């Protein structure tokens, strides 16, 4: 099976959008400010974006607060063509733990992570449909640690289910990840050293102990 180049698919959509008089709206699920940095710089040229911060996986609560405040700060400081709005979803951690039940011992990057992708993207698709957005997508594909193929497959399935267009992406392409590091340094963004959930937190602690 041929591997899909989701960056090229995104460029096709952008090309179509630039031919329209109206600027399309995009609900962008964001996992954190650093991952949103290049994504917002790039997409805000072509879309009216609302950042949707829905990450019930993040542990502990103080870490959640730190990340959400950093997201808000970055949005206010980034110069953009079209103003960016912000919506914070519920921090319903119990929903995440119910989803992860039975998969607690799985390594990062496996089925538990895929279910977490779906949890967050589903919430984005539901809100995009409810509020009448033209598109929805996520910043998650910018990370070299995240499975862009799986994320796009989930997005495509949710597009069919909810009837709102999923914007294809692989934001790490075109040096997107490198640019996110540059922007993080430029704006002094807090860059966390674990994905966010309690399981990745313990993995990070284990790595730190091994390096001592």
Short mmCIF file of N, CA and C in Angstrom, two decimals, residues 22-27 47-50 133-136:
data_model
loop_
_atom_site.label_atom_id
_atom_site.label_comp_id
_atom_site.label_asym_id
_atom_site.label_seq_id
_atom_site.Cartn_x
_atom_site.Cartn_y
_atom_site.Cartn_z
N UNK A 22 -14.07 33.63 0.85
CA UNK A 22 -14.23 33.52 2.30
C UNK A 22 -13.08 32.74 2.92
N UNK A 23 -12.59 33.23 4.06
CA UNK A 23 -11.53 32.51 4.78
C UNK A 23 -12.18 31.39 5.60
N UNK A 24 -11.80 30.13 5.37
CA UNK A 24 -12.43 29.02 6.08
C UNK A 24 -12.05 28.99 7.56
N UNK A 25 -12.92 28.42 8.36
CA UNK A 25 -12.68 28.31 9.81
C UNK A 25 -12.12 26.94 10.15
N UNK A 26 -11.24 26.92 11.13
CA UNK A 26 -10.57 25.69 11.55
C UNK A 26 -10.57 25.58 13.06
N UNK A 27 -11.06 24.46 13.57
CA UNK A 27 -10.92 24.15 14.99
C UNK A 27 -9.67 23.29 15.13
N UNK A 47 -6.43 30.24 7.41
CA UNK A 47 -7.64 29.88 8.14
C UNK A 47 -7.90 30.84 9.30
N UNK A 48 -9.18 30.97 9.65
CA UNK A 48 -9.56 31.61 10.91
C UNK A 48 -9.57 30.49 11.95
N UNK A 49 -8.62 30.53 12.85
CA UNK A 49 -8.38 29.40 13.75
C UNK A 49 -8.92 29.65 15.15
N UNK A 50 -9.54 28.63 15.69
CA UNK A 50 -9.84 28.57 17.12
C UNK A 50 -9.05 27.41 17.70
N UNK A 133 -17.76 24.75 12.30
CA UNK A 133 -16.45 24.97 11.68
C UNK A 133 -16.37 24.25 10.34
N UNK A 134 -15.56 24.80 9.46
CA UNK A 134 -15.34 24.16 8.16
C UNK A 134 -14.44 22.94 8.29
N UNK A 135 -13.44 23.04 9.17
CA UNK A 135 -12.45 21.97 9.32
C UNK A 135 -12.10 21.77 10.79
N UNK A 136 -11.55 20.59 11.08
CA UNK A 136 -10.91 20.35 12.37
C UNK A 136 -9.63 19.56 12.11
#
